[in-house]
Short mmCIF file of N, CA and C in Angstrom, two decimals:
data_model
loop_
_atom_site.label_atom_id
_atom_site.label_comp_id
_atom_site.label_asym_id
_atom_site.label_seq_id
_atom_site.Cartn_x
_atom_site.Cartn_y
_atom_site.Cartn_z
N MET A 1 101.46 133.00 115.74
CA MET A 1 101.67 131.45 115.84
C MET A 1 102.40 131.00 114.20
N ARG A 2 102.39 131.21 113.35
CA ARG A 2 102.75 130.87 112.03
C ARG A 2 104.63 131.48 112.70
N ARG A 3 104.96 132.11 113.36
CA ARG A 3 107.02 132.05 113.33
C ARG A 3 106.49 130.78 114.55
N THR A 4 105.86 130.18 115.28
CA THR A 4 106.71 129.44 115.84
C THR A 4 106.50 128.25 114.86
N PHE A 5 105.66 127.76 114.07
CA PHE A 5 106.08 127.22 113.13
C PHE A 5 106.78 126.81 112.57
N VAL A 6 107.21 128.07 112.29
CA VAL A 6 108.56 128.57 111.05
C VAL A 6 110.15 127.47 112.09
N THR A 7 109.89 128.28 113.85
CA THR A 7 110.89 127.97 113.56
C THR A 7 111.11 126.58 114.14
N ALA A 8 109.87 126.10 114.66
CA ALA A 8 109.79 124.71 115.77
C ALA A 8 110.43 123.62 114.39
N VAL A 9 109.36 124.26 112.80
CA VAL A 9 109.86 122.68 111.49
C VAL A 9 111.47 123.58 111.43
N ALA A 10 112.39 124.26 111.47
CA ALA A 10 113.57 125.15 111.27
C ALA A 10 114.26 124.53 112.74
N SER A 11 114.34 124.05 113.14
CA SER A 11 114.91 123.66 114.29
C SER A 11 115.11 121.13 114.18
N ALA A 12 113.60 121.07 114.23
CA ALA A 12 113.80 120.07 113.74
C ALA A 12 114.73 118.93 113.07
N PHE A 13 114.40 120.05 111.23
CA PHE A 13 115.10 119.66 110.23
C PHE A 13 116.78 120.09 110.83
N ILE A 14 117.17 121.31 111.37
CA ILE A 14 118.48 121.08 111.75
C ILE A 14 119.46 119.90 112.23
N SER A 15 117.90 119.62 113.17
CA SER A 15 117.98 118.11 114.30
C SER A 15 118.78 117.36 113.52
N ALA A 16 117.39 117.07 112.21
CA ALA A 16 117.61 115.90 111.74
C ALA A 16 119.33 116.34 111.15
N CYS A 17 119.92 117.20 110.26
CA CYS A 17 120.80 117.08 109.75
C CYS A 17 121.51 117.02 111.12
N VAL A 18 122.04 117.47 112.61
CA VAL A 18 123.03 117.28 112.80
C VAL A 18 123.15 115.76 112.98
N ALA A 19 121.95 115.46 113.45
CA ALA A 19 121.83 113.65 113.37
C ALA A 19 122.32 113.06 112.46
N ALA A 20 122.43 113.41 110.53
CA ALA A 20 122.74 112.67 110.06
C ALA A 20 124.11 113.03 109.67
N LEU A 21 124.30 113.87 109.75
CA LEU A 21 126.46 113.83 109.82
C LEU A 21 126.90 113.59 110.53
N LEU A 22 126.15 113.32 111.77
CA LEU A 22 127.25 112.94 113.47
C LEU A 22 127.08 111.65 112.48
N LEU A 23 125.87 110.49 111.57
CA LEU A 23 125.87 108.75 111.09
C LEU A 23 126.37 109.04 110.16
N LEU A 24 127.29 110.28 108.73
CA LEU A 24 128.26 110.07 108.45
C LEU A 24 129.04 110.40 109.29
N GLY A 25 129.99 110.06 110.06
CA GLY A 25 131.37 109.70 110.39
C GLY A 25 131.61 108.47 110.78
N THR A 26 130.19 108.06 111.07
CA THR A 26 130.37 106.52 111.28
C THR A 26 130.98 105.85 110.42
N ALA A 27 130.38 105.96 108.97
CA ALA A 27 129.56 104.99 107.37
C ALA A 27 131.40 105.11 107.01
N ARG A 28 131.15 102.84 106.46
CA ARG A 28 133.07 102.83 106.56
C ARG A 28 132.70 103.03 104.75
N THR A 29 131.88 102.58 104.08
CA THR A 29 132.13 103.24 102.85
C THR A 29 130.98 103.85 102.49
N ALA A 30 131.35 104.78 101.23
CA ALA A 30 131.07 106.39 100.67
C ALA A 30 130.32 105.39 99.14
N ASN A 31 129.01 105.30 99.34
CA ASN A 31 128.37 105.50 97.74
C ASN A 31 127.41 106.46 97.87
N ALA A 32 127.45 106.42 96.16
CA ALA A 32 126.81 108.41 96.51
C ALA A 32 125.68 108.26 95.15
N THR A 33 124.81 109.07 96.19
CA THR A 33 123.36 108.95 95.55
C THR A 33 123.21 109.26 93.87
N GLU A 34 121.83 108.78 93.81
CA GLU A 34 121.57 108.82 92.29
C GLU A 34 121.28 110.45 91.44
N VAL A 35 120.80 110.75 93.20
CA VAL A 35 119.39 112.21 92.94
C VAL A 35 120.37 113.28 92.32
N GLY A 36 119.84 113.71 90.94
CA GLY A 36 120.78 114.64 91.02
C GLY A 36 121.52 113.65 89.62
N TYR A 37 122.64 113.45 89.49
CA TYR A 37 123.30 112.46 89.01
C TYR A 37 122.78 111.37 87.83
N GLY A 38 122.20 110.16 88.68
CA GLY A 38 121.05 109.47 87.13
C GLY A 38 119.51 109.04 87.78
N ARG A 39 119.17 110.37 88.54
CA ARG A 39 118.02 110.04 88.99
C ARG A 39 117.25 112.13 88.09
N LYS A 40 117.31 112.32 87.65
CA LYS A 40 117.55 113.68 86.77
C LYS A 40 115.21 114.27 86.78
N PHE A 41 114.47 113.46 87.48
CA PHE A 41 113.20 114.61 88.10
C PHE A 41 112.94 113.56 89.62
N GLY A 42 112.37 114.14 90.21
CA GLY A 42 111.73 114.76 91.02
C GLY A 42 110.12 114.55 91.76
N LEU A 43 109.26 113.52 92.66
CA LEU A 43 107.77 114.26 92.03
C LEU A 43 108.01 113.63 94.22
N GLY A 44 107.04 114.91 94.40
CA GLY A 44 106.65 114.72 96.23
C GLY A 44 105.58 115.65 96.69
N PHE A 45 105.81 115.38 98.54
CA PHE A 45 105.41 116.80 98.84
C PHE A 45 105.38 117.46 99.45
N MET A 46 105.04 118.46 100.60
CA MET A 46 105.96 120.02 101.37
C MET A 46 105.35 119.95 101.75
N VAL A 47 105.09 120.54 103.05
CA VAL A 47 104.44 120.78 104.02
C VAL A 47 105.35 122.63 104.93
N GLY A 48 104.23 123.49 104.82
CA GLY A 48 104.79 124.74 105.29
C GLY A 48 104.33 125.46 104.38
N ASP A 49 104.77 125.97 103.84
CA ASP A 49 104.00 127.44 103.15
C ASP A 49 104.62 127.70 101.96
N PRO A 50 104.84 126.39 100.43
CA PRO A 50 102.91 126.20 100.49
C PRO A 50 102.91 124.52 101.50
N THR A 51 101.13 124.28 101.41
CA THR A 51 101.62 123.24 101.66
C THR A 51 100.65 122.20 100.29
N GLY A 52 101.18 121.38 99.60
CA GLY A 52 101.50 120.48 98.10
C GLY A 52 102.12 119.70 97.57
N ILE A 53 102.70 119.31 96.47
CA ILE A 53 102.99 118.94 95.14
C ILE A 53 104.47 120.06 95.36
N THR A 54 104.68 119.58 94.86
CA THR A 54 106.19 119.34 95.04
C THR A 54 107.91 118.84 93.59
N ALA A 55 107.75 118.97 92.96
CA ALA A 55 108.58 118.26 91.81
C ALA A 55 109.72 119.80 91.45
N LYS A 56 111.35 118.53 91.53
CA LYS A 56 112.79 119.57 91.39
C LYS A 56 112.86 118.59 89.79
N LEU A 57 113.30 119.67 88.58
CA LEU A 57 114.07 119.22 87.60
C LEU A 57 115.52 118.86 86.65
N TRP A 58 116.38 118.10 87.31
CA TRP A 58 117.86 118.88 86.73
C TRP A 58 118.33 119.16 85.58
N VAL A 59 118.55 120.06 85.25
CA VAL A 59 118.40 120.96 84.27
C VAL A 59 120.76 121.09 83.69
N ALA A 60 121.31 120.99 84.71
CA ALA A 60 122.26 120.30 85.19
C ALA A 60 123.66 119.87 85.92
N PRO A 61 124.89 120.07 86.43
CA PRO A 61 124.92 118.34 87.60
C PRO A 61 125.60 119.57 89.14
N THR A 62 124.90 121.16 88.83
CA THR A 62 124.87 121.71 90.44
C THR A 62 124.02 122.33 89.83
N ASN A 63 122.43 122.69 89.00
CA ASN A 63 121.58 123.54 88.49
C ASN A 63 120.00 122.69 88.26
N SER A 64 119.19 123.25 88.97
CA SER A 64 117.46 122.12 88.86
C SER A 64 116.48 123.67 88.32
N LEU A 65 115.48 122.83 88.63
CA LEU A 65 114.03 123.90 88.57
C LEU A 65 113.25 123.48 89.52
N ASP A 66 112.74 124.01 90.26
CA ASP A 66 112.03 123.31 91.04
C ASP A 66 110.13 123.71 91.38
N PHE A 67 109.38 122.93 91.06
CA PHE A 67 107.73 123.62 90.65
C PHE A 67 107.89 123.61 92.22
N GLY A 68 105.99 123.76 92.67
CA GLY A 68 105.32 123.40 93.93
C GLY A 68 104.31 124.13 93.36
N LEU A 69 102.94 123.04 93.65
CA LEU A 69 101.59 123.43 93.16
C LEU A 69 100.81 122.80 94.53
N GLY A 70 100.63 124.26 94.72
CA GLY A 70 100.03 124.26 96.70
C GLY A 70 98.53 124.12 96.90
N PHE A 71 98.56 124.16 98.42
CA PHE A 71 96.97 124.12 98.95
C PHE A 71 96.76 125.18 100.01
N TRP A 72 95.88 126.41 100.07
CA TRP A 72 96.22 126.46 101.64
C TRP A 72 94.93 127.47 102.74
N GLY A 73 94.48 127.22 103.07
CA GLY A 73 93.90 127.76 103.00
C GLY A 73 93.02 127.04 105.32
N TYR A 74 94.11 126.48 104.57
CA TYR A 74 93.77 125.47 106.16
C TYR A 74 94.95 124.53 106.28
N GLY A 75 95.03 123.58 107.51
CA GLY A 75 95.98 123.13 107.35
C GLY A 75 97.56 123.91 108.27
N PHE A 76 98.63 124.46 107.93
CA PHE A 76 99.60 124.72 108.95
C PHE A 76 100.10 126.28 107.92
N ASN A 77 98.64 126.32 107.43
CA ASN A 77 98.69 128.33 106.88
C ASN A 77 97.60 128.09 107.02
N ASP A 78 96.90 128.57 107.85
CA ASP A 78 95.29 128.90 107.99
C ASP A 78 94.99 130.29 108.01
N ARG A 79 95.79 131.01 106.81
CA ARG A 79 96.30 132.85 106.74
C ARG A 79 94.54 132.66 105.48
N CYS A 80 94.55 134.07 105.57
CA CYS A 80 93.69 134.58 104.52
C CYS A 80 94.52 135.75 103.43
N ALA A 81 95.22 135.89 102.43
CA ALA A 81 95.41 137.24 102.33
C ALA A 81 95.58 138.11 102.44
N PRO A 82 96.56 139.27 102.72
CA PRO A 82 96.76 140.17 102.23
C PRO A 82 95.90 141.04 101.57
N ASN A 83 95.17 141.63 102.35
CA ASN A 83 93.74 142.79 101.77
C ASN A 83 92.80 142.44 100.51
N GLY A 84 92.70 140.79 101.42
CA GLY A 84 92.29 140.16 100.48
C GLY A 84 91.15 139.51 100.37
N PRO A 85 90.65 138.32 99.53
CA PRO A 85 89.68 137.32 100.03
C PRO A 85 90.42 136.19 100.47
N CYS A 86 88.90 135.41 101.98
CA CYS A 86 88.85 134.97 102.16
C CYS A 86 88.34 133.63 102.43
N ASP A 87 89.10 131.83 101.66
CA ASP A 87 88.05 131.12 102.52
C ASP A 87 89.05 130.05 103.24
N ARG A 88 88.34 130.20 103.81
CA ARG A 88 88.83 130.00 105.23
C ARG A 88 89.00 127.71 104.82
N PHE A 89 87.88 127.61 104.13
CA PHE A 89 88.03 126.16 103.34
C PHE A 89 89.04 125.52 102.87
N GLY A 90 89.60 126.39 102.32
CA GLY A 90 91.06 126.95 101.34
C GLY A 90 90.36 125.88 100.44
N TYR A 91 89.33 124.55 99.65
CA TYR A 91 88.51 124.89 98.90
C TYR A 91 89.14 125.25 96.80
N ASN A 92 89.62 126.64 97.06
CA ASN A 92 90.06 127.31 96.37
C ASN A 92 91.61 127.97 95.83
N ASN A 93 91.69 127.91 97.20
CA ASN A 93 93.31 128.60 97.62
C ASN A 93 94.04 127.47 97.10
N GLY A 94 95.37 128.50 96.05
CA GLY A 94 95.84 127.47 95.77
C GLY A 94 97.08 128.50 95.21
N SER A 95 98.07 127.91 94.93
CA SER A 95 99.97 128.68 94.68
C SER A 95 99.94 128.08 93.66
N PHE A 96 100.93 128.78 92.74
CA PHE A 96 101.76 127.72 91.68
C PHE A 96 102.98 128.34 91.80
N ASN A 97 104.48 127.86 92.08
CA ASN A 97 105.78 128.40 92.33
C ASN A 97 106.99 127.57 90.92
N ILE A 98 107.80 128.49 90.95
CA ILE A 98 108.89 128.17 89.33
C ILE A 98 109.98 128.35 89.63
N ASP A 99 111.34 127.77 90.34
CA ASP A 99 112.50 129.17 90.89
C ASP A 99 113.80 127.72 90.11
N TYR A 100 114.90 128.97 89.51
CA TYR A 100 116.36 127.72 89.01
C TYR A 100 116.70 128.42 90.61
N LEU A 101 117.27 127.03 90.97
CA LEU A 101 118.14 127.01 92.39
C LEU A 101 119.58 126.99 91.66
N TRP A 102 120.17 127.20 92.70
CA TRP A 102 122.16 126.22 92.26
C TRP A 102 122.23 125.99 93.43
N GLN A 103 123.33 124.33 93.08
CA GLN A 103 123.13 124.13 94.20
C GLN A 103 124.42 123.56 94.64
N SER A 104 125.06 123.65 95.55
CA SER A 104 126.22 123.06 96.23
C SER A 104 126.93 121.92 97.51
N ASN A 105 127.65 120.93 97.26
CA ASN A 105 127.32 120.53 98.15
C ASN A 105 128.33 120.37 99.48
N ILE A 106 128.11 120.09 100.43
CA ILE A 106 128.49 120.72 101.73
C ILE A 106 128.95 119.43 102.90
N VAL A 107 128.62 118.30 102.46
CA VAL A 107 129.21 116.59 102.74
C VAL A 107 129.34 115.36 102.26
N ARG A 108 129.77 115.02 101.16
CA ARG A 108 129.47 113.99 100.79
C ARG A 108 129.97 112.24 101.46
N GLY A 109 129.68 111.45 101.72
CA GLY A 109 129.91 110.43 102.19
C GLY A 109 128.28 109.72 101.61
N GLN A 110 127.63 108.78 103.40
CA GLN A 110 126.47 107.60 103.25
C GLN A 110 124.75 108.54 102.48
N ALA A 111 125.50 109.49 103.72
CA ALA A 111 124.71 111.15 102.62
C ALA A 111 125.40 112.45 102.30
N GLN A 112 124.12 112.83 101.80
CA GLN A 112 125.24 113.94 100.84
C GLN A 112 124.03 115.63 101.43
N LEU A 113 124.87 116.04 101.93
CA LEU A 113 124.06 117.29 101.69
C LEU A 113 124.21 119.39 101.22
N ASP A 114 123.78 119.13 100.99
CA ASP A 114 124.03 120.49 99.94
C ASP A 114 123.21 121.34 100.46
N TRP A 115 123.14 122.40 100.17
CA TRP A 115 122.66 123.45 100.25
C TRP A 115 122.47 124.75 99.12
N HIS A 116 121.16 125.43 98.94
CA HIS A 116 120.46 125.54 97.81
C HIS A 116 120.88 127.35 97.90
N ILE A 117 120.67 127.88 96.68
CA ILE A 117 120.28 129.87 96.25
C ILE A 117 118.86 129.57 95.32
N GLY A 118 118.43 130.58 95.03
CA GLY A 118 117.50 130.37 93.68
C GLY A 118 117.68 131.47 93.63
N ALA A 119 116.50 131.40 92.54
CA ALA A 119 115.30 132.60 92.33
C ALA A 119 114.30 132.27 91.61
N GLY A 120 113.44 133.41 92.03
CA GLY A 120 112.16 132.54 90.83
C GLY A 120 110.70 133.36 91.41
N GLY A 121 109.37 133.15 91.34
CA GLY A 121 108.38 133.52 91.13
C GLY A 121 107.40 132.71 91.80
N ARG A 122 105.62 132.97 92.43
CA ARG A 122 104.71 132.52 92.87
C ARG A 122 103.56 132.84 92.69
N MET A 123 102.11 132.43 92.16
CA MET A 123 101.64 133.03 91.70
C MET A 123 100.72 132.31 92.56
N LEU A 124 99.57 133.70 93.84
CA LEU A 124 98.67 132.67 93.93
C LEU A 124 96.57 133.51 94.03
N TRP A 125 95.97 131.85 93.63
CA TRP A 125 94.80 132.03 93.49
C TRP A 125 93.35 132.03 94.50
N PHE A 126 93.06 133.08 95.05
CA PHE A 126 91.99 133.15 95.71
C PHE A 126 90.59 133.00 95.50
N GLY A 127 89.60 131.41 96.08
CA GLY A 127 88.36 131.07 95.58
C GLY A 127 87.45 131.91 96.64
N GLY A 128 85.79 131.44 96.24
CA GLY A 128 84.88 132.40 96.61
C GLY A 128 85.48 134.17 96.39
N CYS A 129 86.52 134.63 95.55
CA CYS A 129 86.28 135.94 95.18
C CYS A 129 85.14 136.33 94.50
N THR A 130 85.62 138.25 95.16
CA THR A 130 84.54 138.96 94.15
C THR A 130 85.48 140.00 93.20
N GLY A 131 86.94 139.85 93.09
CA GLY A 131 88.01 141.38 92.62
C GLY A 131 88.99 140.43 92.52
N LYS A 132 89.72 140.74 94.00
CA LYS A 132 91.20 140.55 94.11
C LYS A 132 91.27 138.98 94.35
N CYS A 133 91.63 138.32 93.28
CA CYS A 133 91.36 136.96 93.18
C CYS A 133 92.24 136.39 93.18
N LEU A 134 93.98 137.18 92.77
CA LEU A 134 95.23 137.36 92.21
C LEU A 134 96.28 137.45 92.03
N ASP A 135 96.70 136.75 92.95
CA ASP A 135 98.61 137.09 93.74
C ASP A 135 99.88 137.18 93.03
N VAL A 136 101.04 137.97 92.38
CA VAL A 136 102.04 137.47 91.98
C VAL A 136 103.10 137.61 92.66
N GLY A 137 104.31 137.11 93.08
CA GLY A 137 105.34 137.55 93.78
C GLY A 137 107.00 136.96 92.78
N ALA A 138 107.88 137.79 93.59
CA ALA A 138 109.20 136.99 93.08
C ALA A 138 110.12 136.67 94.61
N ARG A 139 110.36 135.40 94.44
CA ARG A 139 111.22 134.80 95.38
C ARG A 139 112.27 134.38 95.68
N MET A 140 112.76 134.14 96.72
CA MET A 140 114.64 133.85 96.67
C MET A 140 115.04 132.54 97.24
N PRO A 141 114.91 131.36 97.36
CA PRO A 141 114.44 129.59 98.38
C PRO A 141 116.22 130.24 98.47
N VAL A 142 116.13 129.86 100.46
CA VAL A 142 117.56 129.13 100.47
C VAL A 142 117.28 128.06 101.45
N GLY A 143 117.70 126.74 100.69
CA GLY A 143 117.46 125.70 101.63
C GLY A 143 118.31 124.81 101.73
N LEU A 144 118.77 123.81 102.45
CA LEU A 144 118.99 122.11 102.41
C LEU A 144 118.43 121.15 101.92
N ASP A 145 119.60 120.64 101.82
CA ASP A 145 119.27 119.31 100.61
C ASP A 145 119.93 118.31 100.96
N LEU A 146 118.92 116.41 101.62
CA LEU A 146 120.17 115.60 102.02
C LEU A 146 119.77 114.54 101.31
N MET A 147 119.98 114.10 100.04
CA MET A 147 120.17 112.61 99.41
C MET A 147 121.13 112.09 100.40
N PHE A 148 120.13 110.43 100.78
CA PHE A 148 120.97 109.98 100.76
C PHE A 148 121.59 108.30 100.16
N ALA A 149 122.58 107.53 99.85
CA ALA A 149 122.67 106.96 99.78
C ALA A 149 121.87 105.17 99.64
N ASN A 150 121.72 104.90 100.47
CA ASN A 150 120.73 104.15 99.92
C ASN A 150 118.83 104.69 101.16
N PRO A 151 118.11 105.32 101.09
CA PRO A 151 117.77 104.58 99.21
C PRO A 151 118.23 106.42 97.77
N ALA A 152 119.21 105.86 97.38
CA ALA A 152 119.98 107.05 96.18
C ALA A 152 118.51 107.78 95.54
N MET A 153 117.08 106.58 95.61
CA MET A 153 116.46 107.65 94.40
C MET A 153 115.75 109.39 95.91
N LEU A 154 116.14 109.18 97.27
CA LEU A 154 115.19 109.73 98.26
C LEU A 154 116.40 110.74 98.92
N GLU A 155 115.15 112.29 98.27
CA GLU A 155 115.93 113.87 98.46
C GLU A 155 114.69 114.09 100.24
N VAL A 156 115.28 114.79 100.77
CA VAL A 156 114.97 115.54 101.82
C VAL A 156 115.27 117.07 101.92
N PHE A 157 114.16 118.15 102.22
CA PHE A 157 114.56 118.83 101.64
C PHE A 157 113.84 119.86 103.36
N PHE A 158 114.24 121.36 103.02
CA PHE A 158 113.66 122.22 104.34
C PHE A 158 114.63 124.04 102.99
N GLU A 159 113.38 124.75 102.72
CA GLU A 159 113.45 126.04 102.59
C GLU A 159 112.55 127.14 103.60
N LEU A 160 113.09 128.47 102.98
CA LEU A 160 112.87 129.27 103.24
C LEU A 160 112.97 130.89 102.02
N ALA A 161 111.88 131.44 101.68
CA ALA A 161 111.95 131.95 100.64
C ALA A 161 111.44 132.75 101.33
N PRO A 162 112.39 134.07 100.99
CA PRO A 162 111.79 135.96 100.95
C PRO A 162 110.96 135.68 100.34
N ALA A 163 109.72 136.74 99.72
CA ALA A 163 108.82 136.61 98.81
C ALA A 163 108.70 138.17 99.05
N LEU A 164 108.60 138.68 97.86
CA LEU A 164 107.55 140.12 97.53
C LEU A 164 106.69 140.33 96.99
N TYR A 165 104.83 140.23 97.02
CA TYR A 165 104.20 139.88 96.77
C TYR A 165 103.86 141.37 96.36
N PHE A 166 103.49 141.99 94.75
CA PHE A 166 103.47 143.24 93.90
C PHE A 166 101.58 143.67 94.20
N VAL A 167 100.68 142.20 93.81
CA VAL A 167 99.76 142.67 93.05
C VAL A 167 98.54 144.43 93.30
N TYR A 168 98.73 143.96 94.51
CA TYR A 168 97.62 144.93 96.13
C TYR A 168 98.59 146.16 96.73
N GLY A 169 99.18 146.16 96.32
CA GLY A 169 100.13 146.58 96.49
C GLY A 169 101.35 145.78 96.85
N PRO A 170 102.36 146.52 97.49
CA PRO A 170 104.10 145.62 98.28
C PRO A 170 103.52 145.29 99.55
N SER A 171 103.97 143.66 98.94
CA SER A 171 103.77 143.24 100.58
C SER A 171 104.99 141.93 100.71
N PHE A 172 105.14 142.19 102.42
CA PHE A 172 106.38 141.03 102.33
C PHE A 172 106.05 139.19 103.51
N ASP A 173 106.34 138.25 102.12
CA ASP A 173 106.22 137.57 103.58
C ASP A 173 107.70 136.94 103.09
N ILE A 174 107.95 135.40 104.16
CA ILE A 174 109.09 134.36 104.61
C ILE A 174 108.39 133.05 104.30
N GLU A 175 108.42 132.26 103.24
CA GLU A 175 107.71 131.09 102.42
C GLU A 175 108.80 129.86 103.36
N ALA A 176 108.19 129.12 104.21
CA ALA A 176 108.80 128.56 104.66
C ALA A 176 108.04 126.84 104.08
N ALA A 177 109.00 125.61 103.50
CA ALA A 177 108.74 124.79 103.47
C ALA A 177 109.10 123.34 104.34
N LEU A 178 109.34 122.27 104.62
CA LEU A 178 109.95 120.81 104.51
C LEU A 178 109.20 119.92 103.92
N GLY A 179 109.99 119.33 103.15
CA GLY A 179 109.67 118.03 101.98
C GLY A 179 110.17 116.64 101.77
N VAL A 180 109.27 116.12 101.05
CA VAL A 180 109.89 115.13 100.89
C VAL A 180 109.38 114.89 99.01
N ARG A 181 111.12 113.94 98.40
CA ARG A 181 111.12 113.91 96.58
C ARG A 181 111.93 113.11 97.04
N PHE A 182 110.71 112.28 95.92
CA PHE A 182 111.18 110.85 95.31
C PHE A 182 112.31 110.38 94.11
N TYR A 183 112.77 110.54 93.06
CA TYR A 183 113.51 110.06 92.50
C TYR A 183 112.94 109.25 91.49
N PHE A 184 113.00 109.21 90.10
CA PHE A 184 112.62 108.76 89.25
C PHE A 184 113.55 108.13 87.36
#
């Protein structure tokens, strides 16, 4: 089920990017986006793994810090931790991640399509546990970011992040999220 969801999200995002590229071919004027240039901080939401709140802070013209506060155990990511506790209601299950991203431009015009790669970490916590309440892992996100000239404060992104968790023995996961951020 999880692989099916990741495949569906990836195919929807790729279709949206192809449609955006086709629209770019018909654009007459090239107005720049303000994301990362005039507006340095974005806040939004994401669905997938994790599902939750996302933030991005640009620290240089091609570098940013990406934050995520996720909640799981329900919705798209209805699963338990490997060898850990399980709270199917998800009230106390969550995660926090921070990644340092390097971003580069692919297409610039009415919309701007960038790709990014990064390195960071993620901490998971589990509610209703009696011992194994926390797991920590390293991640390497790779994704696409689509920013628009109008509205100039909007960013849509898709990201895949291979992750290696190591507190309860090594476990590998591929996390995927689709999200939107509004820049201030």
